[in-house]
């Protein structure tokens, strides 16, 4: 069953619907009661489909690239520096290099169940890269809208190379999404942005995996970047479902980090409000979270308030320095938006909001190579020299 998170109106799983017909709010899948022991997951292949009992789609229609089961790296060097027990969930290790693949495998499976022929999304980049790959796998027509000039190079390459029809929209992400949604409401295509509640049924498995990786314990806190706010909502849904199933006996504080130039959720949180004021011209180097009117804000704010969590902003400078810190101290390469989680951790420790000794999981959402230009700009150019031993020794040994 699909249910409106605001008014409680109920819909059928096969209704092609993205927002509540009564009140316009966002929708979610109501968990079916699953009576299984957590040992059933043992010995299954390490993809998110190992949790299939909790994923409400028809398994015979599955479209998968074996997503999920991503690394859960204990980061002692960085953790000690910050005074916390730190784990990093590396979502860049998914098939197309971001967590969007988790949502897409479930969303595309639903699309096959519904028998649609065309899928579409608006995207800051990663959703389009993922959708293009999964649509190719499923054999469906794929249309994507991207904000003109603001998509990182790696993501654009993926969307085009997998054969999506890529349209560059003169406008920002919010405007592109509005246009794409209008097409979907006229039933020209099936919308696979995260307003589609089946997307979040895939992404909630990040929460499942974190609890499972910690030996069926919850971390004190999960920190992640927030753009359109689907992922923080999904992860909270995941951890709540496994808590309700009795697999763990506590839940984490959900901590959402936004960029200073695109922070409607943090603004609402600081005013103790459940409503956002959209940011008209969102701007940040972290293009994946350059979003002014997040569609899942209601779910995200519920997650933050219900978990006794927090929301904070970080500057582009803090993002870039956290990106470098994670790469050079722990060997984990992530795109700028992902580094917002690390930058947020650092800031909240300094503010005293995060206690020393907390067990913290930072979700890093996308791979370094998604945005090669930003990475190269952050480094000095390689020195050019002949392959001559004397010259090389002069260069390398006389420092
Ligand atoms: C999509 C994305 C985000 C933001 O996730 P939301 O669900 O929109 O809040 C953050 N980082 C990366 C790399 C992304 O691709
Ligand atoms: Zn409603």
Coordinates of C-alpha atoms and ligand atoms in Angstrom, one line a residue:
X1 CA 0.0 0.0 0.0
X2 CA 1.1 3.6 -0.8
X3 CA 0.2 6.2 1.8
X4 CA 0.4 10.0 1.9
X5 CA 2.8 11.1 4.6
X6 CA 0.7 14.2 5.5
X7 CA -3.0 13.3 5.3
X8 CA -2.8 9.5 5.4
X9 CA -4.8 8.9 2.2
X10 CA -4.1 5.4 0.8
X11 CA -3.4 4.2 -2.7
X12 CA -2.7 0.9 -4.5
X13 CA 0.9 -0.1 -5.2
X14 CA 0.0 -0.2 -8.9
X15 CA -1.5 3.3 -9.1
X16 CA 0.9 5.4 -11.1
X17 CA 1.0 8.3 -8.8
X18 CA 3.7 10.6 -7.5
X19 CA 2.0 13.0 -5.0
X20 CA -1.2 12.8 -3.0
X21 CA -4.3 13.5 -5.0
X22 CA -6.0 15.0 -1.9
X23 CA -3.4 17.2 -0.4
X24 CA -0.4 17.3 -2.8
X25 CA 2.1 15.9 -0.3
X26 CA 4.7 13.1 -0.8
X27 CA 3.9 9.4 -0.7
X28 CA 5.5 6.4 0.9
X29 CA 5.2 2.6 0.8
X30 CA 3.7 1.3 4.0
X31 CA 5.9 -1.6 5.2
X32 CA 4.1 -5.0 5.0
X33 CA 4.6 -7.0 8.1
X34 CA 7.4 -9.4 7.4
X35 CA 7.9 -12.3 9.8
X36 CA 11.4 -13.5 9.3
X37 CA 14.5 -14.0 11.4
X38 CA 17.5 -11.8 10.4
X39 CA 19.5 -15.0 9.9
X40 CA 17.7 -15.5 6.5
X41 CA 20.1 -12.9 5.0
X42 CA 23.1 -15.0 5.8
X43 CA 24.9 -16.6 2.9
X44 CA 23.1 -14.6 0.3
X45 CA 24.9 -12.7 -2.4
X46 CA 26.0 -9.3 -1.2
X47 CA 23.7 -7.0 -3.1
X48 CA 20.7 -5.0 -1.8
X49 CA 18.4 -7.8 -3.1
X50 CA 19.6 -9.9 -0.2
X51 CA 16.9 -8.0 1.7
X52 CA 14.2 -8.8 -0.9
X53 CA 11.5 -9.7 1.7
X54 CA 11.5 -6.0 2.6
X55 CA 11.4 -4.6 -0.9
X56 CA 7.8 -4.4 -2.3
X57 CA 8.2 -5.2 -6.0
X58 CA 7.7 -8.4 -8.1
X59 CA 11.0 -10.2 -8.0
X60 CA 10.4 -12.0 -11.4
X61 CA 10.7 -8.6 -13.1
X62 CA 14.0 -7.6 -11.5
X63 CA 16.4 -5.2 -13.4
X64 CA 19.7 -5.3 -11.6
X65 CA 23.4 -4.5 -12.0
X66 CA 24.1 -6.0 -8.6
X67 CA 24.0 -2.8 -6.7
X68 CA 24.4 -2.4 -2.9
X69 CA 26.7 -4.3 -0.6
X70 CA 29.1 -1.3 -0.7
X71 CA 32.2 -1.0 1.4
X72 CA 31.8 0.1 5.1
X73 CA 35.3 1.4 5.9
X74 CA 36.4 2.0 9.4
X75 CA 38.4 5.2 9.3
X76 CA 40.6 5.3 12.4
X77 CA 43.0 8.0 11.3
X78 CA 40.3 10.5 10.6
X79 CA 38.2 9.3 13.4
X80 CA 40.9 9.8 16.0
X81 CA 41.6 13.2 14.7
X82 CA 38.0 14.2 15.2
X83 CA 37.5 12.2 18.4
X84 CA 34.8 9.8 17.1
X85 CA 34.5 6.2 16.1
X86 CA 34.1 6.7 12.4
X87 CA 32.8 4.5 9.6
X88 CA 32.4 5.6 6.0
X89 CA 29.8 4.0 3.8
X90 CA 31.2 4.2 0.3
X91 CA 28.3 4.6 -2.2
X92 CA 30.6 5.5 -5.1
X93 CA 31.2 1.7 -5.3
X94 CA 27.8 1.1 -6.8
X95 CA 27.6 0.2 -10.6
X96 CA 27.4 3.7 -11.9
X97 CA 29.2 5.3 -9.1
X98 CA 26.5 6.7 -6.8
X99 CA 23.8 5.5 -4.4
X100 CA 21.2 6.4 -7.1
X101 CA 21.6 2.8 -8.4
X102 CA 19.9 1.5 -5.3
X103 CA 16.8 3.5 -6.1
X104 CA 17.0 2.8 -9.7
X105 CA 17.1 -1.0 -9.5
X106 CA 13.9 -1.0 -7.5
X107 CA 12.3 1.8 -9.5
X108 CA 13.1 0.2 -12.9
X109 CA 11.8 -3.2 -11.6
X110 CA 8.5 -1.4 -10.8
X111 CA 8.5 0.2 -14.3
X112 CA 8.8 -3.3 -15.8
X113 CA 5.9 -4.5 -13.5
X114 CA 3.8 -1.6 -14.7
X115 CA 4.7 -2.3 -18.4
X116 CA 5.8 1.2 -19.2
X117 CA 7.8 1.9 -22.3
X118 CA 9.5 5.2 -21.5
X119 CA 11.2 6.4 -18.3
X120 CA 12.4 9.9 -17.4
X121 CA 14.0 12.1 -14.8
X122 CA 15.4 15.5 -14.1
X123 CA 18.8 15.4 -12.6
X124 CA 21.8 17.2 -11.3
X125 CA 23.7 14.3 -13.0
X126 CA 23.9 11.1 -11.0
X127 CA 20.2 10.2 -11.3
X128 CA 20.5 10.6 -15.1
X129 CA 23.7 8.5 -15.2
X130 CA 22.0 5.7 -13.2
X131 CA 18.6 5.9 -15.0
X132 CA 20.4 5.7 -18.4
X133 CA 22.2 2.5 -17.4
X134 CA 19.2 0.8 -15.9
X135 CA 17.0 1.8 -18.8
X136 CA 19.5 0.3 -21.2
X137 CA 19.5 -2.9 -19.1
X138 CA 15.7 -2.9 -19.2
X139 CA 15.4 -2.0 -22.9
X140 CA 13.3 1.1 -22.3
X141 CA 13.4 4.6 -23.8
X142 CA 15.0 7.0 -21.5
X143 CA 14.7 10.8 -21.4
X144 CA 16.6 13.0 -19.0
X145 CA 16.6 16.8 -18.3
X146 CA 19.8 18.3 -17.0
X147 CA 20.3 21.9 -15.9
X148 CA 22.4 23.6 -18.6
X149 CA 26.1 23.9 -17.9
X150 CA 25.9 22.6 -14.3
X151 CA 26.4 18.9 -14.6
X152 CA 29.7 17.3 -13.7
X153 CA 31.5 15.8 -16.7
X154 CA 31.6 12.2 -15.6
X155 CA 27.9 12.1 -15.0
X156 CA 27.1 13.7 -18.4
X157 CA 29.4 11.2 -20.1
X158 CA 27.5 8.3 -18.5
X159 CA 24.0 9.5 -19.4
X160 CA 24.9 10.1 -23.0
X161 CA 27.0 7.0 -23.4
X162 CA 24.3 4.6 -22.1
X163 CA 22.0 6.1 -24.8
X164 CA 19.6 8.4 -22.9
X165 CA 18.0 11.2 -24.8
X166 CA 19.7 14.0 -22.9
X167 CA 18.0 17.4 -23.0
X168 CA 19.8 20.5 -21.6
X169 CA 17.3 22.7 -19.8
X170 CA 17.9 26.5 -19.6
X171 CA 17.3 26.7 -15.9
X172 CA 18.2 25.0 -12.6
X173 CA 17.4 21.6 -11.3
X174 CA 14.2 22.7 -9.7
X175 CA 12.9 24.0 -13.0
X176 CA 14.0 20.9 -14.9
X177 CA 12.2 18.7 -12.4
X178 CA 9.0 20.7 -12.7
X179 CA 9.0 20.3 -16.4
X180 CA 9.7 16.6 -16.3
X181 CA 7.0 16.1 -13.7
X182 CA 4.5 17.9 -15.9
X183 CA 5.3 15.4 -18.7
X184 CA 4.9 12.5 -16.3
X185 CA 1.6 13.7 -15.1
X186 CA 0.3 13.8 -18.7
X187 CA 1.4 10.1 -18.8
X188 CA 4.1 10.5 -21.5
X189 CA 6.6 8.7 -19.4
X190 CA 7.2 7.1 -16.0
X191 CA 9.0 9.4 -13.6
X192 CA 12.0 8.0 -11.8
X193 CA 13.0 10.9 -9.6
X194 CA 13.1 10.3 -5.9
X195 CA 9.5 11.7 -5.5
X196 CA 8.7 8.2 -6.9
X197 CA 8.3 6.3 -3.6
X198 CA 9.7 3.1 -5.1
X199 CA 13.1 4.8 -5.5
X200 CA 13.3 5.2 -1.8
X201 CA 12.5 1.5 -1.2
X202 CA 15.9 0.8 -2.9
X203 CA 17.8 3.5 -1.1
X204 CA 16.5 2.5 2.4
X205 CA 18.8 -0.5 2.1
X206 CA 21.8 1.9 2.9
X207 CA 20.2 1.9 6.4
X208 CA 19.8 -1.9 6.4
X209 CA 23.4 -2.4 5.5
X210 CA 24.8 0.0 8.1
X211 CA 23.0 -1.9 10.9
X212 CA 24.0 -5.2 9.5
X213 CA 27.6 -4.2 9.0
X214 CA 27.8 -3.1 12.7
X215 CA 26.7 -6.6 13.7
X216 CA 23.1 -5.6 14.2
X217 CA 23.9 -2.5 16.2
X218 CA 22.9 1.1 15.3
X219 CA 25.5 3.8 15.1
X220 CA 24.8 6.8 17.3
X221 CA 24.6 8.9 14.2
X222 CA 24.3 8.8 10.4
X223 CA 25.6 11.9 8.6
X224 CA 24.9 12.5 4.9
X225 CA 24.6 15.3 2.3
X226 CA 21.0 16.5 1.6
X227 CA 19.9 17.8 -1.8
X228 CA 16.4 16.8 -2.9
X229 CA 16.1 15.0 0.5
X230 CA 15.1 11.6 -0.7
X231 CA 18.1 9.7 0.6
X232 CA 18.0 10.9 4.2
X233 CA 14.3 10.0 4.2
X234 CA 15.0 6.6 2.7
X235 CA 17.8 5.7 5.2
X236 CA 15.6 6.7 8.1
X237 CA 12.8 4.5 6.7
X238 CA 15.3 1.6 6.5
X239 CA 16.7 1.8 10.0
X240 CA 13.2 2.3 11.4
X241 CA 11.9 -0.8 9.6
X242 CA 14.7 -3.0 10.9
X243 CA 14.2 -1.5 14.4
X244 CA 10.5 -2.3 14.2
X245 CA 11.4 -5.9 13.0
X246 CA 13.4 -6.2 16.2
X247 CA 16.8 -6.6 14.5
X248 CA 18.4 -3.7 16.5
X249 CA 17.4 -2.0 19.7
X250 CA 18.2 1.6 18.9
X251 CA 18.1 4.0 16.0
X252 CA 20.6 6.6 14.9
X253 CA 20.4 10.4 15.0
X254 CA 19.8 11.5 11.4
X255 CA 22.1 14.4 10.5
X256 CA 21.6 16.1 7.2
X257 CA 24.3 18.5 5.8
X258 CA 23.5 21.1 3.1
X259 CA 25.7 23.5 1.2
X260 CA 25.5 27.1 2.4
X261 CA 24.1 28.3 -0.9
X262 CA 21.4 25.6 -1.1
X263 CA 20.1 25.1 2.5
X264 CA 16.3 25.3 2.8
X265 CA 16.2 22.2 5.1
X266 CA 18.8 23.5 7.5
X267 CA 17.0 26.9 7.6
X268 CA 13.8 25.1 8.5
X269 CA 15.5 23.0 11.1
X270 CA 17.1 26.1 12.8
X271 CA 13.6 27.6 13.0
X272 CA 12.1 24.4 14.4
X273 CA 9.8 24.5 11.4
X274 CA 8.3 21.7 9.4
X275 CA 7.9 23.9 6.3
X276 CA 10.7 25.1 4.0
X277 CA 11.2 28.4 2.2
X278 CA 12.7 27.5 -1.2
X279 CA 16.0 29.0 -2.1
X280 CA 15.5 30.8 -5.4
X281 CA 19.0 30.6 -6.9
X282 CA 20.8 27.7 -5.3
X283 CA 24.5 27.8 -5.8
X284 CA 27.4 25.4 -4.7
X285 CA 30.4 23.6 -6.1
X286 CA 28.7 20.4 -4.9
X287 CA 26.4 20.3 -7.9
X288 CA 24.6 17.1 -6.7
X289 CA 23.1 19.1 -3.9
X290 CA 22.5 22.3 -5.7
X291 CA 18.8 22.2 -5.1
X292 CA 16.6 25.0 -3.8
X293 CA 13.2 23.3 -3.4
X294 CA 13.7 19.7 -2.2
X295 CA 10.6 17.6 -2.9
X296 CA 11.1 15.3 0.1
X297 CA 11.5 18.0 2.7
X298 CA 8.5 16.8 4.8
X299 CA 10.0 13.3 5.1
X300 CA 13.5 14.6 5.7
X301 CA 12.4 17.0 8.5
X302 CA 10.4 14.2 10.1
X303 CA 13.4 12.0 10.0
X304 CA 15.6 14.7 11.6
X305 CA 13.1 15.6 14.3
X306 CA 11.9 12.1 15.1
X307 CA 15.5 10.8 15.5
X308 CA 16.6 13.7 17.6
X309 CA 19.0 14.5 14.8
X310 CA 20.5 17.7 13.4
X311 CA 21.0 19.8 10.3
X312 CA 23.9 22.1 9.5
X313 CA 25.4 23.9 6.5
X314 CA 29.0 23.8 5.2
X315 CA 30.7 26.2 2.8
X316 CA 32.2 25.2 -0.5
X317 CA 35.6 25.7 1.0
X318 CA 34.9 23.3 3.8
X319 CA 33.5 20.8 1.3
X320 CA 36.6 20.9 -0.8
X321 CA 39.0 20.6 2.1
X322 CA 37.0 17.7 3.5
X323 CA 37.1 16.0 0.1
X324 CA 40.9 16.3 0.1
X325 CA 41.2 15.2 3.7
X326 CA 39.2 12.0 3.1
X327 CA 41.2 11.2 -0.1
X328 CA 44.6 11.8 1.4
X329 CA 44.1 10.5 4.9
X330 CA 41.9 7.4 4.2
X331 CA 42.3 6.8 0.5
X332 CA 38.6 7.3 -0.2
X333 CA 37.9 9.4 -3.3
X334 CA 34.5 11.1 -3.4
X335 CA 32.7 13.8 -5.4
X336 CA 32.2 17.2 -3.7
X337 CA 28.6 16.7 -2.5
X338 CA 29.6 13.5 -0.7
X339 CA 32.4 15.3 1.2
X340 CA 29.7 17.5 2.7
X341 CA 29.1 14.7 5.2
X342 CA 32.7 14.7 6.3
X343 CA 32.8 18.5 6.4
X344 CA 29.6 18.5 8.5
X345 CA 31.0 15.9 10.9
X346 CA 34.1 18.1 11.4
X347 CA 32.0 21.3 11.9
X348 CA 29.6 19.6 14.4
X349 CA 32.4 18.2 16.4
X350 CA 33.9 21.7 16.6
X351 CA 30.6 23.1 17.6
X352 CA 30.3 20.5 20.4
X353 CA 27.1 19.2 18.8
X354 CA 28.6 15.7 18.3
X355 CA 30.0 14.2 21.5
X356 CA 33.5 12.7 21.7
X357 CA 33.4 9.0 21.3
X358 CA 30.2 8.8 19.3
X359 CA 30.0 6.0 16.7
X360 CA 29.3 7.9 13.5
X361 CA 28.6 6.6 10.0
X362 CA 29.2 9.1 7.2
X363 CA 27.5 8.2 3.9
X364 CA 29.7 9.3 1.0
X365 CA 27.3 9.3 -1.9
X366 CA 29.3 9.4 -5.2
X367 CA 32.7 8.6 -6.7
X368 CA 35.6 11.1 -7.1
X369 CA 35.7 10.5 -10.9
X370 CA 32.1 11.8 -11.3
X371 CA 33.6 15.4 -11.2
X372 CA 37.1 15.2 -12.6
X373 CA 37.3 18.9 -13.3
X374 CA 36.9 19.9 -9.7
X375 CA 39.4 17.3 -8.7
X376 CA 42.0 18.5 -11.1
X377 CA 41.4 22.1 -10.2
X378 CA 42.2 21.3 -6.6
X379 CA 45.6 20.0 -7.4
X380 CA 48.9 21.5 -8.8
X381 CA 49.8 20.4 -12.3
X382 CA 52.3 17.5 -12.6
X383 CA 55.9 18.6 -13.2
X384 CA 57.1 17.8 -16.7
X385 CA 60.6 16.3 -16.9
X386 CA 62.6 14.1 -19.2
X387 CA 63.1 10.4 -18.2
X388 CA 66.6 11.2 -17.2
X389 CA 67.9 9.7 -13.9
X390 CA 69.9 12.8 -12.9
X391 CA 67.1 15.2 -13.5
X392 CA 64.7 12.8 -11.7
X393 CA 67.0 12.5 -8.7
X394 CA 67.4 16.3 -8.5
X395 CA 63.6 16.6 -8.6
X396 CA 62.7 13.9 -6.1
X397 CA 65.6 13.5 -3.7
X398 CA 66.8 17.0 -3.0
X399 CA 63.7 18.2 -1.2
Ligands
LIG1 C1 21.6 12.7 -5.4 C2 22.9 12.9 -4.6 C3 22.9 13.6 -3.3 C4 21.6 14.1 -2.7 O1 20.7 13.1 -2.4 P1 19.1 13.5 -2.1 O2 18.4 12.3 -2.0 O3 18.8 14.3 -3.3 O4 19.1 14.4 -0.9 C5 24.1 13.7 -2.7 N1 25.2 13.3 -3.2 C6 25.3 12.7 -4.4 C7 26.6 12.3 -5.0 C8 24.1 12.5 -5.2 O5 24.2 12.0 -6.4
LIG2 ZN1 -2.4 13.6 1.3

